[in-house]
Amino acid sequence: MKIVLLSILTGFLVGFIFAFMKLPIPAPPALPGIMGIVGIYLGFKAYEVLLPWLRNIVG
C-alpha cells in the first residue's frame, strides 16, 4: 500500500509541476488512453497467471 501511495503522490507532483510550467500533461489526456494503459497491465498480469497452466499443457 505504501508503494501505491508514493506512486499517487509522485504522479500528483509531476502533474502539478507540468501544469505550473505550462507543459502538456505527460499522460494520456482521454479515457481511452488511460484504459489502454489499464489493458496493458491486465494483459501482463493475465500472462503471469496463465503461464504455469500453459506450461502444463505444452509439456
PDB file of N, CA, C and O in Angstrom:
ATOM      1  N   MET A   1       0.823  -1.192   0.000  1.00  0.00           N
ATOM      2  CA  MET A   1       0.000   0.000   0.000  1.00  0.00           C
ATOM      3  C   MET A   1       0.871   1.262   0.000  1.00  0.00           C
ATOM      4  O   MET A   1       0.504   2.261  -0.581  1.00  0.00           O
ATOM      5  N   LYS A   2       2.036   1.137   0.657  1.00  0.00           N
ATOM      6  CA  LYS A   2       2.942   2.279   0.708  1.00  0.00           C
ATOM      7  C   LYS A   2       3.399   2.679  -0.700  1.00  0.00           C
ATOM      8  O   LYS A   2       3.474   3.869  -1.021  1.00  0.00           O
ATOM      9  N   ILE A   3       3.681   1.689  -1.537  1.00  0.00           N
ATOM     10  CA  ILE A   3       4.131   1.969  -2.908  1.00  0.00           C
ATOM     11  C   ILE A   3       3.032   2.664  -3.700  1.00  0.00           C
ATOM     12  O   ILE A   3       3.301   3.588  -4.474  1.00  0.00           O
ATOM     13  N   VAL A   4       1.785   2.242  -3.494  1.00  0.00           N
ATOM     14  CA  VAL A   4       0.661   2.866  -4.201  1.00  0.00           C
ATOM     15  C   VAL A   4       0.536   4.335  -3.801  1.00  0.00           C
ATOM     16  O   VAL A   4       0.371   5.213  -4.655  1.00  0.00           O
ATOM     17  N   LEU A   5       0.616   4.603  -2.510  1.00  0.00           N
ATOM     18  CA  LEU A   5       0.514   5.995  -2.047  1.00  0.00           C
ATOM     19  C   LEU A   5       1.675   6.846  -2.563  1.00  0.00           C
ATOM     20  O   LEU A   5       1.473   7.996  -2.975  1.00  0.00           O
ATOM     21  N   LEU A   6       2.878   6.288  -2.564  1.00  0.00           N
ATOM     22  CA  LEU A   6       4.022   7.026  -3.104  1.00  0.00           C
ATOM     23  C   LEU A   6       3.868   7.275  -4.612  1.00  0.00           C
ATOM     24  O   LEU A   6       4.239   8.340  -5.105  1.00  0.00           O
ATOM     25  N   SER A   7       3.308   6.311  -5.314  1.00  0.00           N
ATOM     26  CA  SER A   7       3.075   6.480  -6.753  1.00  0.00           C
ATOM     27  C   SER A   7       2.067   7.585  -7.020  1.00  0.00           C
ATOM     28  O   SER A   7       2.249   8.410  -7.924  1.00  0.00           O
ATOM     29  N   ILE A   8       0.999   7.603  -6.242  1.00  0.00           N
ATOM     30  CA  ILE A   8      -0.012   8.653  -6.405  1.00  0.00           C
ATOM     31  C   ILE A   8       0.592  10.015  -6.092  1.00  0.00           C
ATOM     32  O   ILE A   8       0.382  10.991  -6.834  1.00  0.00           O
ATOM     33  N   LEU A   9       1.345  10.106  -5.010  1.00  0.00           N
ATOM     34  CA  LEU A   9       1.972  11.376  -4.635  1.00  0.00           C
ATOM     35  C   LEU A   9       2.954  11.833  -5.712  1.00  0.00           C
ATOM     36  O   LEU A   9       2.950  13.010  -6.103  1.00  0.00           O
ATOM     37  N   THR A  10       3.756  10.919  -6.231  1.00  0.00           N
ATOM     38  CA  THR A  10       4.711  11.272  -7.282  1.00  0.00           C
ATOM     39  C   THR A  10       3.985  11.748  -8.541  1.00  0.00           C
ATOM     40  O   THR A  10       4.356  12.764  -9.136  1.00  0.00           O
ATOM     41  N   GLY A  11       2.943  11.017  -8.941  1.00  0.00           N
ATOM     42  CA  GLY A  11       2.160  11.427 -10.104  1.00  0.00           C
ATOM     43  C   GLY A  11       1.527  12.793  -9.918  1.00  0.00           C
ATOM     44  O   GLY A  11       1.502  13.629 -10.831  1.00  0.00           O
ATOM     45  N   PHE A  12       1.009  13.038  -8.727  1.00  0.00           N
ATOM     46  CA  PHE A  12       0.403  14.341  -8.421  1.00  0.00           C
ATOM     47  C   PHE A  12       1.430  15.458  -8.548  1.00  0.00           C
ATOM     48  O   PHE A  12       1.171  16.491  -9.173  1.00  0.00           O
ATOM     49  N   LEU A  13       2.605  15.239  -7.972  1.00  0.00           N
ATOM     50  CA  LEU A  13       3.646  16.265  -8.030  1.00  0.00           C
ATOM     51  C   LEU A  13       4.113  16.521  -9.458  1.00  0.00           C
ATOM     52  O   LEU A  13       4.306  17.674  -9.856  1.00  0.00           O
ATOM     53  N   VAL A  14       4.280  15.466 -10.234  1.00  0.00           N
ATOM     54  CA  VAL A  14       4.696  15.630 -11.630  1.00  0.00           C
ATOM     55  C   VAL A  14       3.616  16.393 -12.409  1.00  0.00           C
ATOM     56  O   VAL A  14       3.920  17.326 -13.161  1.00  0.00           O
ATOM     57  N   GLY A  15       2.360  16.008 -12.219  1.00  0.00           N
ATOM     58  CA  GLY A  15       1.272  16.723 -12.885  1.00  0.00           C
ATOM     59  C   GLY A  15       1.227  18.193 -12.494  1.00  0.00           C
ATOM     60  O   GLY A  15       1.022  19.075 -13.332  1.00  0.00           O
ATOM     61  N   PHE A  16       1.434  18.475 -11.213  1.00  0.00           N
ATOM     62  CA  PHE A  16       1.433  19.856 -10.723  1.00  0.00           C
ATOM     63  C   PHE A  16       2.565  20.662 -11.350  1.00  0.00           C
ATOM     64  O   PHE A  16       2.379  21.784 -11.810  1.00  0.00           O
ATOM     65  N   ILE A  17       3.754  20.065 -11.383  1.00  0.00           N
ATOM     66  CA  ILE A  17       4.917  20.760 -11.959  1.00  0.00           C
ATOM     67  C   ILE A  17       4.706  21.021 -13.446  1.00  0.00           C
ATOM     68  O   ILE A  17       4.997  22.113 -13.937  1.00  0.00           O
ATOM     69  N   PHE A  18       4.177  20.027 -14.180  1.00  0.00           N
ATOM     70  CA  PHE A  18       3.919  20.233 -15.607  1.00  0.00           C
ATOM     71  C   PHE A  18       2.897  21.350 -15.816  1.00  0.00           C
ATOM     72  O   PHE A  18       3.050  22.181 -16.715  1.00  0.00           O
ATOM     73  N   ALA A  19       1.838  21.374 -15.010  1.00  0.00           N
ATOM     74  CA  ALA A  19       0.829  22.434 -15.136  1.00  0.00           C
ATOM     75  C   ALA A  19       1.440  23.793 -14.798  1.00  0.00           C
ATOM     76  O   ALA A  19       1.178  24.789 -15.488  1.00  0.00           O
ATOM     77  N   PHE A  20       2.255  23.852 -13.764  1.00  0.00           N
ATOM     78  CA  PHE A  20       2.904  25.099 -13.355  1.00  0.00           C
ATOM     79  C   PHE A  20       3.798  25.639 -14.459  1.00  0.00           C
ATOM     80  O   PHE A  20       3.845  26.846 -14.701  1.00  0.00           O
ATOM     81  N   MET A  21       4.487  24.739 -15.156  1.00  0.00           N
ATOM     82  CA  MET A  21       5.398  25.148 -16.222  1.00  0.00           C
ATOM     83  C   MET A  21       4.688  25.304 -17.571  1.00  0.00           C
ATOM     84  O   MET A  21       5.319  25.548 -18.580  1.00  0.00           O
ATOM     85  N   LYS A  22       3.352  25.127 -17.562  1.00  0.00           N
ATOM     86  CA  LYS A  22       2.521  25.261 -18.771  1.00  0.00           C
ATOM     87  C   LYS A  22       2.936  24.274 -19.867  1.00  0.00           C
ATOM     88  O   LYS A  22       2.967  24.602 -21.051  1.00  0.00           O
ATOM     89  N   LEU A  23       3.278  23.052 -19.454  1.00  0.00           N
ATOM     90  CA  LEU A  23       3.629  21.987 -20.388  1.00  0.00           C
ATOM     91  C   LEU A  23       2.430  21.051 -20.552  1.00  0.00           C
ATOM     92  O   LEU A  23       1.577  20.980 -19.674  1.00  0.00           O
ATOM     93  N   PRO A  24       2.360  20.320 -21.666  1.00  0.00           N
ATOM     94  CA  PRO A  24       1.256  19.366 -21.824  1.00  0.00           C
ATOM     95  C   PRO A  24       1.377  18.232 -20.805  1.00  0.00           C
ATOM     96  O   PRO A  24       2.477  17.872 -20.387  1.00  0.00           O
ATOM     97  N   ILE A  25       0.251  17.712 -20.428  1.00  0.00           N
ATOM     98  CA  ILE A  25       0.225  16.651 -19.424  1.00  0.00           C
ATOM     99  C   ILE A  25       1.015  15.442 -19.920  1.00  0.00           C
ATOM    100  O   ILE A  25       0.896  15.043 -21.074  1.00  0.00           O
ATOM    101  N   PRO A  26       1.856  14.829 -19.068  1.00  0.00           N
ATOM    102  CA  PRO A  26       2.684  13.697 -19.500  1.00  0.00           C
ATOM    103  C   PRO A  26       1.961  12.359 -19.375  1.00  0.00           C
ATOM    104  O   PRO A  26       2.524  11.364 -18.959  1.00  0.00           O
ATOM    105  N   ALA A  27       0.695  12.353 -19.714  1.00  0.00           N
ATOM    106  CA  ALA A  27      -0.125  11.138 -19.626  1.00  0.00           C
ATOM    107  C   ALA A  27      -1.229  11.238 -20.668  1.00  0.00           C
ATOM    108  O   ALA A  27      -1.509  12.318 -21.176  1.00  0.00           O
ATOM    109  N   PRO A  28      -1.855  10.119 -20.987  1.00  0.00           N
ATOM    110  CA  PRO A  28      -2.969  10.191 -21.941  1.00  0.00           C
ATOM    111  C   PRO A  28      -4.055  11.136 -21.434  1.00  0.00           C
ATOM    112  O   PRO A  28      -4.495  11.009 -20.287  1.00  0.00           O
ATOM    113  N   PRO A  29      -4.473  12.100 -22.245  1.00  0.00           N
ATOM    114  CA  PRO A  29      -5.441  13.090 -21.780  1.00  0.00           C
ATOM    115  C   PRO A  29      -6.889  12.610 -21.824  1.00  0.00           C
ATOM    116  O   PRO A  29      -7.767  13.310 -21.365  1.00  0.00           O
ATOM    117  N   ALA A  30      -7.135  11.449 -22.375  1.00  0.00           N
ATOM    118  CA  ALA A  30      -8.510  10.994 -22.529  1.00  0.00           C
ATOM    119  C   ALA A  30      -8.678   9.596 -21.946  1.00  0.00           C
ATOM    120  O   ALA A  30      -7.713   8.831 -21.809  1.00  0.00           O
ATOM    121  N   LEU A  31      -9.905   9.272 -21.626  1.00  0.00           N
ATOM    122  CA  LEU A  31     -10.211   7.969 -21.030  1.00  0.00           C
ATOM    123  C   LEU A  31      -9.745   6.792 -21.889  1.00  0.00           C
ATOM    124  O   LEU A  31      -9.204   5.834 -21.341  1.00  0.00           O
ATOM    125  N   PRO A  32      -9.897   6.811 -23.210  1.00  0.00           N
ATOM    126  CA  PRO A  32      -9.403   5.674 -23.994  1.00  0.00           C
ATOM    127  C   PRO A  32      -7.905   5.426 -23.820  1.00  0.00           C
ATOM    128  O   PRO A  32      -7.462   4.283 -23.756  1.00  0.00           O
ATOM    129  N   GLY A  33      -7.121   6.463 -23.705  1.00  0.00           N
ATOM    130  CA  GLY A  33      -5.686   6.296 -23.486  1.00  0.00           C
ATOM    131  C   GLY A  33      -5.391   5.669 -22.135  1.00  0.00           C
ATOM    132  O   GLY A  33      -4.535   4.789 -22.015  1.00  0.00           O
ATOM    133  N   ILE A  34      -6.111   6.112 -21.126  1.00  0.00           N
ATOM    134  CA  ILE A  34      -5.932   5.553 -19.786  1.00  0.00           C
ATOM    135  C   ILE A  34      -6.369   4.092 -19.766  1.00  0.00           C
ATOM    136  O   ILE A  34      -5.712   3.242 -19.163  1.00  0.00           O
ATOM    137  N   MET A  35      -7.463   3.786 -20.440  1.00  0.00           N
ATOM    138  CA  MET A  35      -7.940   2.405 -20.481  1.00  0.00           C
ATOM    139  C   MET A  35      -6.954   1.514 -21.240  1.00  0.00           C
ATOM    140  O   MET A  35      -6.820   0.332 -20.938  1.00  0.00           O
ATOM    141  N   GLY A  36      -6.244   2.071 -22.216  1.00  0.00           N
ATOM    142  CA  GLY A  36      -5.203   1.316 -22.908  1.00  0.00           C
ATOM    143  C   GLY A  36      -4.086   0.913 -21.950  1.00  0.00           C
ATOM    144  O   GLY A  36      -3.592  -0.217 -21.999  1.00  0.00           O
ATOM    145  N   ILE A  37      -3.706   1.822 -21.070  1.00  0.00           N
ATOM    146  CA  ILE A  37      -2.684   1.509 -20.065  1.00  0.00           C
ATOM    147  C   ILE A  37      -3.191   0.424 -19.121  1.00  0.00           C
ATOM    148  O   ILE A  37      -2.465  -0.514 -18.783  1.00  0.00           O
ATOM    149  N   VAL A  38      -4.445   0.529 -18.702  1.00  0.00           N
ATOM    150  CA  VAL A  38      -5.040  -0.499 -17.839  1.00  0.00           C
ATOM    151  C   VAL A  38      -5.047  -1.846 -18.568  1.00  0.00           C
ATOM    152  O   VAL A  38      -4.736  -2.885 -17.976  1.00  0.00           O
ATOM    153  N   GLY A  39      -5.381  -1.849 -19.852  1.00  0.00           N
ATOM    154  CA  GLY A  39      -5.393  -3.077 -20.638  1.00  0.00           C
ATOM    155  C   GLY A  39      -4.011  -3.723 -20.724  1.00  0.00           C
ATOM    156  O   GLY A  39      -3.888  -4.943 -20.627  1.00  0.00           O
ATOM    157  N   ILE A  40      -2.995  -2.914 -20.890  1.00  0.00           N
ATOM    158  CA  ILE A  40      -1.626  -3.440 -20.930  1.00  0.00           C
ATOM    159  C   ILE A  40      -1.286  -4.107 -19.604  1.00  0.00           C
ATOM    160  O   ILE A  40      -0.727  -5.210 -19.571  1.00  0.00           O
ATOM    161  N   TYR A  41      -1.624  -3.463 -18.508  1.00  0.00           N
ATOM    162  CA  TYR A  41      -1.356  -4.026 -17.183  1.00  0.00           C
ATOM    163  C   TYR A  41      -2.107  -5.340 -16.990  1.00  0.00           C
ATOM    164  O   TYR A  41      -1.539  -6.329 -16.528  1.00  0.00           O
ATOM    165  N   LEU A  42      -3.392  -5.360 -17.362  1.00  0.00           N
ATOM    166  CA  LEU A  42      -4.190  -6.578 -17.196  1.00  0.00           C
ATOM    167  C   LEU A  42      -3.673  -7.713 -18.072  1.00  0.00           C
ATOM    168  O   LEU A  42      -3.652  -8.879 -17.647  1.00  0.00           O
ATOM    169  N   GLY A  43      -3.235  -7.406 -19.287  1.00  0.00           N
ATOM    170  CA  GLY A  43      -2.664  -8.423 -20.155  1.00  0.00           C
ATOM    171  C   GLY A  43      -1.389  -9.009 -19.571  1.00  0.00           C
ATOM    172  O   GLY A  43      -1.166 -10.219 -19.622  1.00  0.00           O
ATOM    173  N   PHE A  44      -0.560  -8.168 -18.987  1.00  0.00           N
ATOM    174  CA  PHE A  44       0.670  -8.616 -18.351  1.00  0.00           C
ATOM    175  C   PHE A  44       0.352  -9.550 -17.181  1.00  0.00           C
ATOM    176  O   PHE A  44       0.960 -10.614 -17.031  1.00  0.00           O
ATOM    177  N   LYS A  45      -0.608  -9.162 -16.354  1.00  0.00           N
ATOM    178  CA  LYS A  45      -1.000  -9.979 -15.202  1.00  0.00           C
ATOM    179  C   LYS A  45      -1.642 -11.292 -15.652  1.00  0.00           C
ATOM    180  O   LYS A  45      -1.410 -12.337 -15.037  1.00  0.00           O
ATOM    181  N   ALA A  46      -2.433 -11.267 -16.709  1.00  0.00           N
ATOM    182  CA  ALA A  46      -3.053 -12.493 -17.222  1.00  0.00           C
ATOM    183  C   ALA A  46      -1.984 -13.468 -17.687  1.00  0.00           C
ATOM    184  O   ALA A  46      -2.084 -14.678 -17.450  1.00  0.00           O
ATOM    185  N   TYR A  47      -0.952 -12.971 -18.335  1.00  0.00           N
ATOM    186  CA  TYR A  47       0.154 -13.824 -18.781  1.00  0.00           C
ATOM    187  C   TYR A  47       0.805 -14.505 -17.580  1.00  0.00           C
ATOM    188  O   TYR A  47       1.087 -15.699 -17.610  1.00  0.00           O
ATOM    189  N   GLU A  48       1.052 -13.738 -16.520  1.00  0.00           N
ATOM    190  CA  GLU A  48       1.670 -14.310 -15.325  1.00  0.00           C
ATOM    191  C   GLU A  48       0.810 -15.414 -14.710  1.00  0.00           C
ATOM    192  O   GLU A  48       1.323 -16.404 -14.216  1.00  0.00           O
ATOM    193  N   VAL A  49      -0.505 -15.244 -14.741  1.00  0.00           N
ATOM    194  CA  VAL A  49      -1.418 -16.235 -14.165  1.00  0.00           C
ATOM    195  C   VAL A  49      -1.519 -17.464 -15.064  1.00  0.00           C
ATOM    196  O   VAL A  49      -1.543 -18.604 -14.584  1.00  0.00           O
ATOM    197  N   LEU A  50      -1.569 -17.256 -16.371  1.00  0.00           N
ATOM    198  CA  LEU A  50      -1.789 -18.352 -17.313  1.00  0.00           C
ATOM    199  C   LEU A  50      -0.524 -19.121 -17.673  1.00  0.00           C
ATOM    200  O   LEU A  50      -0.611 -20.252 -18.151  1.00  0.00           O
ATOM    201  N   LEU A  51       0.637 -18.549 -17.474  1.00  0.00           N
ATOM    202  CA  LEU A  51       1.884 -19.203 -17.882  1.00  0.00           C
ATOM    203  C   LEU A  51       2.062 -20.592 -17.267  1.00  0.00           C
ATOM    204  O   LEU A  51       2.356 -21.538 -18.003  1.00  0.00           O
ATOM    205  N   PRO A  52       1.870 -20.792 -15.963  1.00  0.00           N
ATOM    206  CA  PRO A  52       2.023 -22.153 -15.425  1.00  0.00           C
ATOM    207  C   PRO A  52       1.019 -23.134 -16.054  1.00  0.00           C
ATOM    208  O   PRO A  52       1.355 -24.281 -16.340  1.00  0.00           O
ATOM    209  N   TRP A  53      -0.181 -22.706 -16.296  1.00  0.00           N
ATOM    210  CA  TRP A  53      -1.211 -23.542 -16.917  1.00  0.00           C
ATOM    211  C   TRP A  53      -0.810 -23.929 -18.344  1.00  0.00           C
ATOM    212  O   TRP A  53      -0.921 -25.068 -18.759  1.00  0.00           O
ATOM    213  N   LEU A  54      -0.287 -22.950 -19.087  1.00  0.00           N
ATOM    214  CA  LEU A  54       0.151 -23.207 -20.458  1.00  0.00           C
ATOM    215  C   LEU A  54       1.350 -24.153 -20.487  1.00  0.00           C
ATOM    216  O   LEU A  54       1.452 -25.000 -21.369  1.00  0.00           O
ATOM    217  N   ARG A  55       2.237 -24.031 -19.536  1.00  0.00           N
ATOM    218  CA  ARG A  55       3.401 -24.915 -19.478  1.00  0.00           C
ATOM    219  C   ARG A  55       2.975 -26.369 -19.229  1.00  0.00           C
ATOM    220  O   ARG A  55       3.577 -27.299 -19.756  1.00  0.00           O
ATOM    221  N   ASN A  56       1.938 -26.556 -18.417  1.00  0.00           N
ATOM    222  CA  ASN A  56       1.435 -27.906 -18.151  1.00  0.00           C
ATOM    223  C   ASN A  56       0.813 -28.530 -19.394  1.00  0.00           C
ATOM    224  O   ASN A  56       0.931 -29.741 -19.616  1.00  0.00           O
ATOM    225  N   ILE A  57       0.163 -27.725 -20.213  1.00  0.00           N
ATOM    226  CA  ILE A  57      -0.473 -28.229 -21.435  1.00  0.00           C
ATOM    227  C   ILE A  57       0.586 -28.586 -22.464  1.00  0.00           C
ATOM    228  O   ILE A  57       0.530 -29.653 -23.093  1.00  0.00           O
ATOM    229  N   VAL A  58       1.570 -27.692 -22.645  1.00  0.00           N
ATOM    230  CA  VAL A  58       2.575 -27.890 -23.684  1.00  0.00           C
ATOM    231  C   VAL A  58       3.552 -28.998 -23.316  1.00  0.00           C
ATOM    232  O   VAL A  58       3.963 -29.775 -24.170  1.00  0.00           O
ATOM    233  N   GLY A  59       3.909 -29.088 -22.047  1.00  0.00           N
ATOM    234  CA  GLY A  59       4.838 -30.131 -21.884  1.00  0.00           C
ATOM    235  C   GLY A  59       5.444 -30.376 -20.595  1.00  0.00           C
ATOM    236  O   GLY A  59       6.171 -31.149 -20.283  1.00  0.00           O
TER     237      GLY A  59
END
